[in-house]
Amino acid sequence: MIDGYARVLTVIAAAGAGLAAGFYFAFSSVVMIALDRLSPNEGVKAMQSINRAAPVPWVITCLGTAAVTFALAVVAFADLDETWAVYLLIGAAIYLASIVLTFAYHVPRNEALAALDPAGPGATNTWRTYLTQWTAWNHVRAATSLAAAVMFILALRVH
Amino acid sequence: VIDHDVRSPVAEPARSARRHLDGDGWTGLALVAALVAMTLVTGLLFTFSAAVMPALADADDRTFVEIMHRFNDNPVFQLTFTVALVLTALAAVLQYQRRHSADVVRWTVATLVLYAIVIAVTFAVHIPLNNDVDQAAEPDRITNLANLAQVRDDVEGSWVAWNIVRTVLSIASVVALGRALLLHGRNTADRKAGPSASSPAWPPPLGKGIAS
């Protein structure tokens, strides 16, 4: 069983990864569906606005959790003959993959969208492509964060 | 196959509550599932508090009403809220039936109370406001700019403020449920270390094959 500060960190990581999963889940299941039904012009403007508001809460929850997760990965790596350490390491790897995905995929596309003129030529096509592909990869972020949360919770429960 | 109905006799009063634990696998599973669902609900509410509603503050009245109307059109909110409620209630019932130690039950019930307030706020504040938005989004009204401005004015402030309340209460639910799960895990570990250990290894010991 995980003891001491690692136990506290694991609880924080579990809640943080679950919260991150909920964050992505909100976009996958509610927000993007709503934007899809707006006119492209309105949709682009709304998403641009969301992308201006979202980074601060994202950094606090998702990136904050990533820091905790990284520390846990180090703890787990040092104690790999323990069952919980394997759960922790798998959870950390899955969670950090969602962060890498964000920086590699979502951030560049958000920056491209920020530069898009909603009324300009080709804006509709760019928006349609963004909407479909961004959302598809957002499902992946939601699923990986959720899986990581489950691994952290299980890590607390193995003996 | 595990016989969940076997209860070992209790000798030491101090450990009596713990020795009454049976069928931990199912209670633990219900708690884990409830916690996952509860963090999803919390993340959903948090996203609206921290990212979506601040972004909508910039939108014009018509876009505001249209987007809010689209959000309401979506059954995901109700579905996730209900799943979290059912799983938490299930965990509480299983604990009660299997006479779990009082501390685990107490934190699970605390979760239910906090979450009940989240749902009460939703019914008292958000659903009526959402109905106002849905009416304003009707095809014959959506072009009435004065009406849109009026509805937005009535809805936005309360919706946003009470959503922050829901978010905070929901975070508190996660904390309480996490506490219940931790205590439950600790009790299970104590019991397994004792002479009456009989539970299956769940979660399975993944590490054995990898580490050795």
Short mmCIF file of C-alpha atoms in Angstrom, two decimals:
data_model
loop_
_atom_site.label_atom_id
_atom_site.label_comp_id
_atom_site.label_asym_id
_atom_site.label_seq_id
_atom_site.Cartn_x
_atom_site.Cartn_y
_atom_site.Cartn_z
CA MET A 1 0.00 0.00 0.00
CA ILE A 2 1.23 3.48 -0.83
CA ASP A 3 2.24 5.39 2.28
CA GLY A 4 2.99 8.90 3.38
CA TYR A 5 3.32 11.79 0.96
CA ALA A 6 3.07 9.51 -2.10
CA ARG A 7 -0.41 8.52 -0.94
CA VAL A 8 -1.51 12.15 -0.69
CA LEU A 9 0.01 12.89 -4.11
CA THR A 10 -1.81 9.89 -5.60
CA VAL A 11 -5.14 11.13 -4.26
CA ILE A 12 -4.44 14.57 -5.74
CA ALA A 13 -3.41 13.00 -9.07
CA ALA A 14 -6.56 10.85 -9.13
CA ALA A 15 -8.83 13.84 -8.52
CA GLY A 16 -6.82 16.02 -10.93
CA ALA A 17 -6.90 13.45 -13.74
CA GLY A 18 -10.63 12.95 -13.17
CA LEU A 19 -11.18 16.70 -13.30
CA ALA A 20 -9.09 16.90 -16.49
CA ALA A 21 -11.18 14.11 -17.98
CA GLY A 22 -14.32 16.09 -17.07
CA PHE A 23 -12.81 19.18 -18.68
CA TYR A 24 -12.25 17.40 -22.00
CA PHE A 25 -15.53 15.53 -21.60
CA ALA A 26 -17.38 18.86 -21.43
CA PHE A 27 -15.98 19.81 -24.83
CA SER A 28 -16.49 16.37 -26.38
CA SER A 29 -20.03 15.88 -25.18
CA VAL A 30 -21.57 19.35 -24.85
CA VAL A 31 -19.59 22.34 -26.08
CA MET A 32 -18.41 21.21 -29.52
CA ILE A 33 -21.82 19.74 -30.35
CA ALA A 34 -23.39 23.12 -29.59
CA LEU A 35 -20.80 25.01 -31.66
CA ASP A 36 -21.34 22.61 -34.56
CA ARG A 37 -24.98 23.70 -34.79
CA LEU A 38 -24.17 27.41 -34.93
CA SER A 39 -23.36 29.16 -38.17
CA PRO A 40 -19.63 28.84 -38.98
CA ASN A 41 -19.17 32.55 -38.40
CA GLU A 42 -20.68 32.39 -34.90
CA GLY A 43 -18.98 29.05 -34.20
CA VAL A 44 -15.51 30.37 -35.01
CA LYS A 45 -16.05 33.48 -32.89
CA ALA A 46 -17.30 31.43 -29.93
CA MET A 47 -14.41 28.95 -30.12
CA GLN A 48 -11.88 31.75 -30.44
CA SER A 49 -13.37 33.27 -27.33
CA ILE A 50 -13.30 29.95 -25.46
CA ASN A 51 -9.67 29.46 -26.48
CA ARG A 52 -8.86 32.82 -24.92
CA ALA A 53 -10.58 31.88 -21.64
CA ALA A 54 -9.57 28.21 -21.37
CA PRO A 55 -5.76 28.26 -20.99
CA VAL A 56 -5.73 29.53 -17.38
CA PRO A 57 -8.05 26.84 -15.93
CA TRP A 58 -6.36 24.26 -18.18
CA VAL A 59 -2.90 25.12 -16.86
CA ILE A 60 -4.10 25.07 -13.23
CA THR A 61 -5.92 21.72 -13.42
CA CYS A 62 -4.39 19.74 -16.26
CA LEU A 63 -0.81 20.97 -16.17
CA GLY A 64 -0.82 21.10 -12.36
CA THR A 65 -1.91 17.48 -12.31
CA ALA A 66 0.83 16.69 -14.83
CA ALA A 67 3.46 17.99 -12.41
CA VAL A 68 2.07 15.81 -9.59
CA THR A 69 1.89 12.87 -11.99
CA PHE A 70 5.49 13.32 -13.02
CA ALA A 71 6.63 13.29 -9.38
CA LEU A 72 4.61 10.10 -8.84
CA ALA A 73 6.22 8.47 -11.86
CA VAL A 74 9.63 9.09 -10.29
CA VAL A 75 8.48 7.65 -6.94
CA ALA A 76 6.99 4.62 -8.71
CA PHE A 77 10.09 4.06 -10.81
CA ALA A 78 12.20 3.91 -7.69
CA ASP A 79 9.92 1.25 -6.16
CA LEU A 80 8.97 -0.83 -9.16
CA ASP A 81 8.75 -4.16 -7.37
CA GLU A 82 5.59 -2.92 -5.64
CA THR A 83 2.24 -3.59 -7.28
CA TRP A 84 0.97 -0.05 -6.72
CA ALA A 85 4.08 1.36 -8.40
CA VAL A 86 3.16 -0.39 -11.65
CA TYR A 87 -0.35 1.09 -11.53
CA LEU A 88 1.12 4.51 -10.81
CA LEU A 89 3.61 4.28 -13.63
CA ILE A 90 0.98 3.18 -16.17
CA GLY A 91 -1.39 5.94 -14.97
CA ALA A 92 1.37 8.55 -15.19
CA ALA A 93 2.37 7.44 -18.69
CA ILE A 94 -1.24 7.57 -19.95
CA TYR A 95 -1.86 10.95 -18.34
CA LEU A 96 1.33 12.53 -19.64
CA ALA A 97 0.43 11.22 -23.11
CA SER A 98 -2.72 13.40 -22.98
CA ILE A 99 -0.56 16.44 -22.18
CA VAL A 100 1.86 15.68 -25.02
CA LEU A 101 -1.13 15.27 -27.34
CA THR A 102 -2.44 18.68 -26.26
CA PHE A 103 0.82 20.44 -27.03
CA ALA A 104 1.47 18.50 -30.22
CA TYR A 105 -2.04 18.62 -31.68
CA HIS A 106 -4.50 20.97 -30.00
CA VAL A 107 -2.35 23.98 -29.21
CA PRO A 108 -1.08 24.52 -32.82
CA ARG A 109 -4.64 24.18 -34.15
CA ASN A 110 -5.99 26.60 -31.55
CA GLU A 111 -3.32 29.10 -32.56
CA ALA A 112 -4.25 28.68 -36.23
CA LEU A 113 -7.92 29.21 -35.35
CA ALA A 114 -7.10 32.34 -33.36
CA ALA A 115 -5.58 33.83 -36.52
CA LEU A 116 -8.59 32.92 -38.68
CA ASP A 117 -10.89 35.70 -39.90
CA PRO A 118 -14.41 34.31 -39.27
CA ALA A 119 -15.80 36.19 -42.26
CA GLY A 120 -12.83 35.54 -44.57
CA PRO A 121 -12.79 33.22 -47.58
CA GLY A 122 -12.31 29.56 -46.72
CA ALA A 123 -13.23 30.17 -43.07
CA THR A 124 -16.13 27.70 -43.27
CA ASN A 125 -13.96 24.87 -44.56
CA THR A 126 -11.20 25.53 -42.06
CA TRP A 127 -13.77 25.62 -39.27
CA ARG A 128 -15.41 22.33 -40.37
CA THR A 129 -12.03 20.58 -40.47
CA TYR A 130 -11.00 22.03 -37.12
CA LEU A 131 -14.31 21.04 -35.53
CA THR A 132 -14.24 17.39 -36.65
CA GLN A 133 -10.58 16.61 -36.09
CA TRP A 134 -10.05 18.68 -32.94
CA THR A 135 -13.07 17.01 -31.37
CA ALA A 136 -11.96 13.51 -32.40
CA TRP A 137 -8.56 13.99 -30.75
CA ASN A 138 -10.30 15.59 -27.77
CA HIS A 139 -12.17 12.30 -27.24
CA VAL A 140 -8.73 10.68 -26.98
CA ARG A 141 -7.65 13.20 -24.34
CA ALA A 142 -10.85 12.59 -22.36
CA ALA A 143 -10.44 8.81 -22.52
CA THR A 144 -6.75 8.81 -21.59
CA SER A 145 -7.27 11.19 -18.65
CA LEU A 146 -10.15 9.06 -17.40
CA ALA A 147 -8.08 5.88 -17.73
CA ALA A 148 -5.26 7.57 -15.81
CA ALA A 149 -7.68 8.57 -13.03
CA VAL A 150 -8.85 4.97 -12.77
CA MET A 151 -5.25 3.70 -12.60
CA PHE A 152 -4.44 6.17 -9.79
CA ILE A 153 -7.52 5.11 -7.82
CA LEU A 154 -6.63 1.45 -8.29
CA ALA A 155 -3.05 2.19 -7.22
CA LEU A 156 -4.47 3.38 -3.89
CA ARG A 157 -6.32 0.12 -3.47
CA VAL A 158 -3.78 -2.57 -4.33
CA HIS A 159 -1.76 -4.04 -1.55
CA VAL B 1 -16.16 -17.85 -6.07
CA ILE B 2 -16.49 -15.73 -2.98
CA ASP B 3 -19.27 -16.22 -0.48
CA HIS B 4 -20.26 -12.67 0.44
CA ASP B 5 -22.63 -13.78 3.18
CA VAL B 6 -20.07 -15.33 5.46
CA ARG B 7 -19.43 -13.04 8.41
CA SER B 8 -16.69 -13.89 10.81
CA PRO B 9 -17.50 -13.74 14.52
CA VAL B 10 -16.14 -10.76 16.34
CA ALA B 11 -13.79 -11.10 19.27
CA GLU B 12 -12.16 -7.73 19.87
CA PRO B 13 -14.67 -4.89 20.20
CA ALA B 14 -12.16 -2.34 18.90
CA ARG B 15 -11.95 -4.09 15.57
CA SER B 16 -15.53 -5.23 15.42
CA ALA B 17 -16.60 -2.78 12.75
CA ARG B 18 -13.78 -3.83 10.50
CA ARG B 19 -14.39 -7.52 10.90
CA HIS B 20 -17.92 -7.04 9.65
CA LEU B 21 -16.64 -6.11 6.22
CA ASP B 22 -17.78 -8.52 3.57
CA GLY B 23 -18.16 -8.25 -0.15
CA ASP B 24 -15.57 -5.49 -0.32
CA GLY B 25 -15.01 -6.15 -3.98
CA TRP B 26 -18.46 -4.85 -4.91
CA THR B 27 -18.53 -1.96 -2.46
CA GLY B 28 -15.04 -0.93 -3.54
CA LEU B 29 -16.02 -1.15 -7.19
CA ALA B 30 -19.16 0.95 -6.57
CA LEU B 31 -17.06 3.55 -4.72
CA VAL B 32 -14.44 3.70 -7.49
CA ALA B 33 -17.10 4.02 -10.19
CA ALA B 34 -18.96 6.66 -8.17
CA LEU B 35 -15.76 8.66 -7.69
CA VAL B 36 -14.95 8.55 -11.39
CA ALA B 37 -18.48 9.69 -12.31
CA MET B 38 -18.35 12.41 -9.64
CA THR B 39 -15.04 13.81 -10.94
CA LEU B 40 -16.54 13.87 -14.45
CA VAL B 41 -19.54 15.88 -13.22
CA THR B 42 -17.17 18.20 -11.36
CA GLY B 43 -14.96 18.65 -14.42
CA LEU B 44 -18.04 19.41 -16.51
CA LEU B 45 -19.26 22.07 -14.08
CA PHE B 46 -15.74 23.45 -13.64
CA THR B 47 -15.31 23.82 -17.41
CA PHE B 48 -18.48 25.88 -17.61
CA SER B 49 -17.43 28.02 -14.64
CA ALA B 50 -13.85 28.56 -15.78
CA ALA B 51 -13.85 28.43 -19.57
CA VAL B 52 -17.24 28.37 -21.29
CA MET B 53 -19.25 31.03 -19.44
CA PRO B 54 -16.37 33.57 -19.29
CA ALA B 55 -16.00 33.08 -23.05
CA LEU B 56 -19.74 33.58 -23.60
CA ALA B 57 -19.55 36.87 -21.70
CA ASP B 58 -18.02 38.32 -24.91
CA ALA B 59 -20.73 36.95 -27.19
CA ASP B 60 -23.63 39.03 -28.48
CA ASP B 61 -27.12 38.35 -27.07
CA ARG B 62 -28.29 36.18 -29.95
CA THR B 63 -25.17 33.96 -29.92
CA PHE B 64 -25.45 33.67 -26.13
CA VAL B 65 -29.06 32.50 -26.31
CA GLU B 66 -28.42 30.15 -29.24
CA ILE B 67 -25.42 28.47 -27.62
CA MET B 68 -27.14 28.11 -24.24
CA HIS B 69 -30.14 26.63 -26.05
CA ARG B 70 -27.86 24.09 -27.77
CA PHE B 71 -26.31 23.14 -24.43
CA ASN B 72 -29.79 22.49 -23.05
CA ASP B 73 -30.64 20.34 -26.03
CA ASN B 74 -28.03 17.84 -24.92
CA PRO B 75 -28.91 14.95 -22.59
CA VAL B 76 -25.31 14.50 -21.40
CA PHE B 77 -25.72 16.80 -18.40
CA GLN B 78 -28.74 14.92 -17.04
CA LEU B 79 -27.19 11.56 -17.86
CA THR B 80 -23.86 12.21 -16.12
CA PHE B 81 -25.58 13.81 -13.12
CA THR B 82 -27.88 10.81 -12.75
CA VAL B 83 -25.12 8.21 -13.15
CA ALA B 84 -23.05 9.90 -10.43
CA LEU B 85 -26.07 10.04 -8.11
CA VAL B 86 -27.05 6.41 -8.69
CA LEU B 87 -23.51 5.09 -8.21
CA THR B 88 -22.97 7.07 -4.98
CA ALA B 89 -26.34 5.94 -3.63
CA LEU B 90 -25.49 2.35 -4.61
CA ALA B 91 -22.18 2.56 -2.76
CA ALA B 92 -24.00 3.85 0.34
CA VAL B 93 -26.63 1.09 0.19
CA LEU B 94 -23.99 -1.64 -0.26
CA GLN B 95 -22.04 -0.28 2.70
CA TYR B 96 -25.16 -0.18 4.83
CA GLN B 97 -26.19 -3.73 3.87
CA ARG B 98 -22.73 -5.10 4.50
CA ARG B 99 -22.33 -3.22 7.75
CA HIS B 100 -19.26 -1.29 6.80
CA SER B 101 -17.41 0.67 9.39
CA ALA B 102 -19.15 3.88 10.40
CA ASP B 103 -16.42 6.19 9.09
CA VAL B 104 -16.76 5.00 5.49
CA VAL B 105 -20.56 5.24 5.64
CA ARG B 106 -20.34 8.72 7.18
CA TRP B 107 -18.20 10.12 4.35
CA THR B 108 -20.34 8.47 1.70
CA VAL B 109 -23.49 9.96 3.22
CA ALA B 110 -21.73 13.34 3.42
CA THR B 111 -21.06 13.02 -0.32
CA LEU B 112 -24.72 12.29 -0.96
CA VAL B 113 -25.81 15.33 1.06
CA LEU B 114 -23.40 17.67 -0.75
CA TYR B 115 -24.37 16.25 -4.10
CA ALA B 116 -28.07 16.53 -3.23
CA ILE B 117 -27.50 20.28 -2.81
CA VAL B 118 -25.85 20.38 -6.26
CA ILE B 119 -28.95 18.76 -7.73
CA ALA B 120 -31.28 21.01 -5.71
CA VAL B 121 -29.48 24.11 -7.02
CA THR B 122 -29.77 22.71 -10.54
CA PHE B 123 -33.53 22.26 -10.18
CA ALA B 124 -34.11 25.53 -8.35
CA VAL B 125 -31.92 27.82 -10.44
CA HIS B 126 -30.52 26.36 -13.64
CA ILE B 127 -33.48 24.48 -15.04
CA PRO B 128 -35.90 27.45 -14.80
CA LEU B 129 -33.26 29.73 -16.38
CA ASN B 130 -32.63 27.19 -19.12
CA ASN B 131 -36.37 27.09 -19.82
CA ASP B 132 -36.35 30.88 -20.24
CA VAL B 133 -33.46 30.55 -22.70
CA ASP B 134 -35.24 27.80 -24.63
CA GLN B 135 -38.35 29.97 -24.97
CA ALA B 136 -36.30 32.92 -26.21
CA ALA B 137 -34.63 30.64 -28.76
CA GLU B 138 -37.95 29.70 -30.41
CA PRO B 139 -37.82 30.57 -34.14
CA ASP B 140 -40.46 33.32 -33.82
CA ARG B 141 -38.65 34.97 -30.90
CA ILE B 142 -34.98 34.60 -31.79
CA THR B 143 -35.16 37.69 -34.00
CA ASN B 144 -36.64 39.84 -31.23
CA LEU B 145 -33.47 41.64 -30.16
CA ALA B 146 -35.05 43.46 -27.21
CA ASN B 147 -36.35 40.15 -25.85
CA LEU B 148 -32.95 38.48 -26.34
CA ALA B 149 -31.21 41.28 -24.43
CA GLN B 150 -33.80 41.04 -21.65
CA VAL B 151 -33.51 37.24 -21.32
CA ARG B 152 -29.74 37.31 -21.40
CA ASP B 153 -29.74 40.01 -18.74
CA ASP B 154 -32.04 37.92 -16.52
CA VAL B 155 -30.24 34.63 -17.05
CA GLU B 156 -26.51 35.19 -17.25
CA GLY B 157 -25.68 36.60 -13.81
CA SER B 158 -27.61 34.02 -11.77
CA TRP B 159 -26.66 31.11 -14.00
CA VAL B 160 -22.95 31.89 -13.73
CA ALA B 161 -22.95 32.68 -9.99
CA TRP B 162 -24.91 29.56 -9.04
CA ASN B 163 -22.81 27.44 -11.36
CA ILE B 164 -19.77 28.46 -9.33
CA VAL B 165 -21.67 27.35 -6.21
CA ARG B 166 -22.46 24.01 -7.91
CA THR B 167 -18.81 23.61 -8.91
CA VAL B 168 -17.52 24.22 -5.38
CA LEU B 169 -20.09 21.85 -3.82
CA SER B 170 -19.25 19.26 -6.43
CA ILE B 171 -15.52 19.54 -5.65
CA ALA B 172 -16.44 19.04 -2.00
CA SER B 173 -18.38 15.90 -3.01
CA VAL B 174 -15.27 14.54 -4.73
CA VAL B 175 -13.17 15.23 -1.64
CA ALA B 176 -15.69 13.50 0.66
CA LEU B 177 -16.03 10.51 -1.63
CA GLY B 178 -12.26 10.27 -2.01
CA ARG B 179 -12.02 10.22 1.78
CA ALA B 180 -14.59 7.39 1.92
CA LEU B 181 -12.61 5.41 -0.65
CA LEU B 182 -9.33 5.93 1.20
CA LEU B 183 -10.85 4.77 4.50
CA HIS B 184 -12.49 1.83 2.76
CA GLY B 185 -9.15 0.83 1.21
CA ARG B 186 -7.39 1.14 4.55
CA ASN B 187 -10.01 -0.97 6.33
CA THR B 188 -9.80 -3.62 3.62
CA ALA B 189 -6.02 -3.71 3.93
CA ASP B 190 -6.25 -4.09 7.71
CA ARG B 191 -8.70 -6.91 7.32
CA LYS B 192 -6.59 -8.69 4.73
CA ALA B 193 -3.63 -8.48 7.05
CA GLY B 194 -5.75 -10.13 9.75
CA PRO B 195 -6.67 -13.81 10.12
CA SER B 196 -10.07 -13.53 8.40
CA ALA B 197 -8.63 -12.58 5.00
CA SER B 198 -10.74 -14.13 2.28
CA SER B 199 -11.32 -11.50 -0.39
CA PRO B 200 -10.23 -11.90 -3.99
CA ALA B 201 -7.26 -9.90 -5.18
CA TRP B 202 -8.97 -6.93 -6.74
CA PRO B 203 -7.50 -4.95 -8.39
CA PRO B 204 -5.26 -7.76 -9.66
CA PRO B 205 -1.55 -7.59 -8.82
CA LEU B 206 -0.37 -6.25 -12.16
CA GLY B 207 3.19 -5.84 -10.99
CA LYS B 208 4.04 -9.45 -10.37
CA GLY B 209 4.75 -10.29 -13.98
CA ILE B 210 6.37 -7.01 -14.89
CA ALA B 211 8.63 -6.36 -11.95
CA SER B 212 10.06 -9.81 -11.31
#
